[in-house]
CSV table of C-alpha atoms in Angstrom, one decimal:
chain,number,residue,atom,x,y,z
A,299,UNK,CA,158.4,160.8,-117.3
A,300,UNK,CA,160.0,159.1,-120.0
A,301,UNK,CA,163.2,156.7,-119.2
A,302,UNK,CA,166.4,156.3,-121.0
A,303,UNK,CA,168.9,154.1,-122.3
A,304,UNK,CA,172.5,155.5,-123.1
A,305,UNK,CA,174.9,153.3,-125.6
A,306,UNK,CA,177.7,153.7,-127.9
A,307,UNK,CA,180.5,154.5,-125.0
A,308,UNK,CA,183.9,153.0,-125.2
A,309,UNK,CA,187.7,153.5,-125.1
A,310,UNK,CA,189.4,155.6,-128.2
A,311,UNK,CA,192.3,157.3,-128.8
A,312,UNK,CA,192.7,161.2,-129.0
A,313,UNK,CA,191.8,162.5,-132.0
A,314,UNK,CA,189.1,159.9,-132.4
A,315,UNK,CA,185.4,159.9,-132.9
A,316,UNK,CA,182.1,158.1,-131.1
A,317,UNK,CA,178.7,158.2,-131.2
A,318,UNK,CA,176.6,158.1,-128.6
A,319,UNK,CA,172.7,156.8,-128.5
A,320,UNK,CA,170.1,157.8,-125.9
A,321,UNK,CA,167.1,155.5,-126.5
A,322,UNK,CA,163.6,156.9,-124.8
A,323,UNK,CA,160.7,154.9,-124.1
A,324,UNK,CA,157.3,156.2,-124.1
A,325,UNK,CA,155.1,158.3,-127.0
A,326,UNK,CA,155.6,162.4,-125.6
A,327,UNK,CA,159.4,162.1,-127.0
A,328,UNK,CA,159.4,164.9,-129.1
A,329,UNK,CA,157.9,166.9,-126.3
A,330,UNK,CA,161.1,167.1,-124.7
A,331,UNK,CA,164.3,169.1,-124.8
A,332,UNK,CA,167.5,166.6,-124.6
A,333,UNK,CA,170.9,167.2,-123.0
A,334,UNK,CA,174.1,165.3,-122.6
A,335,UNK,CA,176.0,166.4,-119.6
A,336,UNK,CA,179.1,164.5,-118.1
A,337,UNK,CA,180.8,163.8,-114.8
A,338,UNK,CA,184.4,162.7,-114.5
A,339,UNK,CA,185.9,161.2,-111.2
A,340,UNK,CA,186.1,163.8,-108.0
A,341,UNK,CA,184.2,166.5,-110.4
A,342,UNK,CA,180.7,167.6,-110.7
A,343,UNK,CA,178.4,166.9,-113.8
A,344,UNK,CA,178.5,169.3,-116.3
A,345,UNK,CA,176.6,170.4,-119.3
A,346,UNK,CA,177.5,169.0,-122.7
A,347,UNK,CA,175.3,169.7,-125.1
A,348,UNK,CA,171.2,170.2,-125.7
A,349,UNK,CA,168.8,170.1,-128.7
A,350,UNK,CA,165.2,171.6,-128.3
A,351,UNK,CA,161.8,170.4,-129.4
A,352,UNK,CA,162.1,172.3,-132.3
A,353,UNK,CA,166.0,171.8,-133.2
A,354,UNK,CA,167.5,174.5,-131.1
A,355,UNK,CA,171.2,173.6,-130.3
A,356,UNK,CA,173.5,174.9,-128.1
A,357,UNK,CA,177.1,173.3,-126.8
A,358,UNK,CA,179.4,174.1,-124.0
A,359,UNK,CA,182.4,176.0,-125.2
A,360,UNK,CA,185.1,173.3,-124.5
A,361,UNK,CA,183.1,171.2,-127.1
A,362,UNK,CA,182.0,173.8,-129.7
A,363,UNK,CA,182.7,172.5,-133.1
A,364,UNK,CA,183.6,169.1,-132.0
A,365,UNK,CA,180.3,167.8,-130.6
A,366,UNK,CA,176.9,167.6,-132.3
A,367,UNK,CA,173.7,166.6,-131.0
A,368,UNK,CA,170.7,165.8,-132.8
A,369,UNK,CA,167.6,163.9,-132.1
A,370,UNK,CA,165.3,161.7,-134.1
A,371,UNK,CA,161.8,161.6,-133.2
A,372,UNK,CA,160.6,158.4,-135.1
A,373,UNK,CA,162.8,157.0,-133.5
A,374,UNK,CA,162.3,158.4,-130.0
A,375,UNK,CA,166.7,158.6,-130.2
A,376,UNK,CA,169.0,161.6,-129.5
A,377,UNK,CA,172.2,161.2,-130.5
A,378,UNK,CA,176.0,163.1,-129.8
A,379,UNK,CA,178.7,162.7,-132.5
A,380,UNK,CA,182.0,163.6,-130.9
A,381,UNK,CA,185.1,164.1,-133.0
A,382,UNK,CA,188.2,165.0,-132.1
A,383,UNK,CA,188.4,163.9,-128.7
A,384,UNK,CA,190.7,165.0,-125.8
A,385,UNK,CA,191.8,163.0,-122.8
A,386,UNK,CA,189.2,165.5,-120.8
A,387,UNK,CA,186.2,164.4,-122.5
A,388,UNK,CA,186.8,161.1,-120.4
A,389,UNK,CA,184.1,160.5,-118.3
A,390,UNK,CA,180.7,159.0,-118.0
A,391,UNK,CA,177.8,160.4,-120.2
A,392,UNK,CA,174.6,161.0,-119.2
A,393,UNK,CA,171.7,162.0,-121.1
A,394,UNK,CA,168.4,163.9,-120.3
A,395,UNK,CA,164.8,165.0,-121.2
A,396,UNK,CA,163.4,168.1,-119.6
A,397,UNK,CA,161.1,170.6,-120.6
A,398,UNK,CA,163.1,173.3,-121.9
A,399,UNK,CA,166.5,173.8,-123.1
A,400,UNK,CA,169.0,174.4,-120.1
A,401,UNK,CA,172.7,173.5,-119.4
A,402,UNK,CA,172.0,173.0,-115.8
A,403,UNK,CA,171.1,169.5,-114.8
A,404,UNK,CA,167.8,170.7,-112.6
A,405,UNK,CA,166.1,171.6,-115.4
A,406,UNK,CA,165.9,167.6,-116.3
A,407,UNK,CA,163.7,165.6,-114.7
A,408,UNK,CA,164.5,162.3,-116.0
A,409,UNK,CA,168.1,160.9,-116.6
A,410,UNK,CA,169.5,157.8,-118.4
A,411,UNK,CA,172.2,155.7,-116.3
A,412,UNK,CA,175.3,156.6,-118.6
A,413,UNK,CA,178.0,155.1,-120.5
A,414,UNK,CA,181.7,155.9,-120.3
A,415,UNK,CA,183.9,157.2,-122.6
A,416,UNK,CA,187.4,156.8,-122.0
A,417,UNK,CA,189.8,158.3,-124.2
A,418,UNK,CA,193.7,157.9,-124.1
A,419,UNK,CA,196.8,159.3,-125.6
């Protein structure tokens, strides 16, 4: 397994942007498929974003054109841009390495300890 360090999280207004890191330890990183899923109080974790070995992107649709995720291997680091963010994308951040490109959090078997983003009006 590979473990996983989440940063960049923080408090912004709406309309603002962050980045955030996910830092993996461990040589077999680009062997992996990454998502960022996140969970907000009283609700289940959800499927973000996810980037394939090979550069394959896909999003959920209520961040579609606001959220990118990318990855780069030399530095064993995925990252998710977020722009033009909305009161409901508060909520703690998770990413994830798994073996193949999924939005559903079972198909990740290892899982960083998140970072919270917080945004306001």
């Amino acid at each position: 397994q590979v473990q996983l360090v989440e940063s960049g999280g923080g408090s912004v207004q709406a309309g603002g942007s962050l980045r955030l890191s996910c830092a993996a330890s461990g040589r077999t990183f680009s062997s992996y498929a990454m998502g960022w899923f996140r969970q907000a109080p009283g609700k289940e974790r959800e499927f973000v974003a996810a980037i394939s070995v090979t550069g394959s992107t896909s999003y959920a649709d209520s961040v579609k054109g606001r959220f990118t995720i990318s990855r780069l291997n030399a530095k064993n680091t995925v990252y998710l841009q977020m722009n033009s963010l909305k009161q409901e994308d508060t909520a703690v951040y998770y990413c994830a390495a798994g073996l193949v490109r999924l939005g559903i959090p079972s198909a990740y078997s290892s899982w960083g300890q998140g970072t919270q983003v917080t945004v306001s009006s």
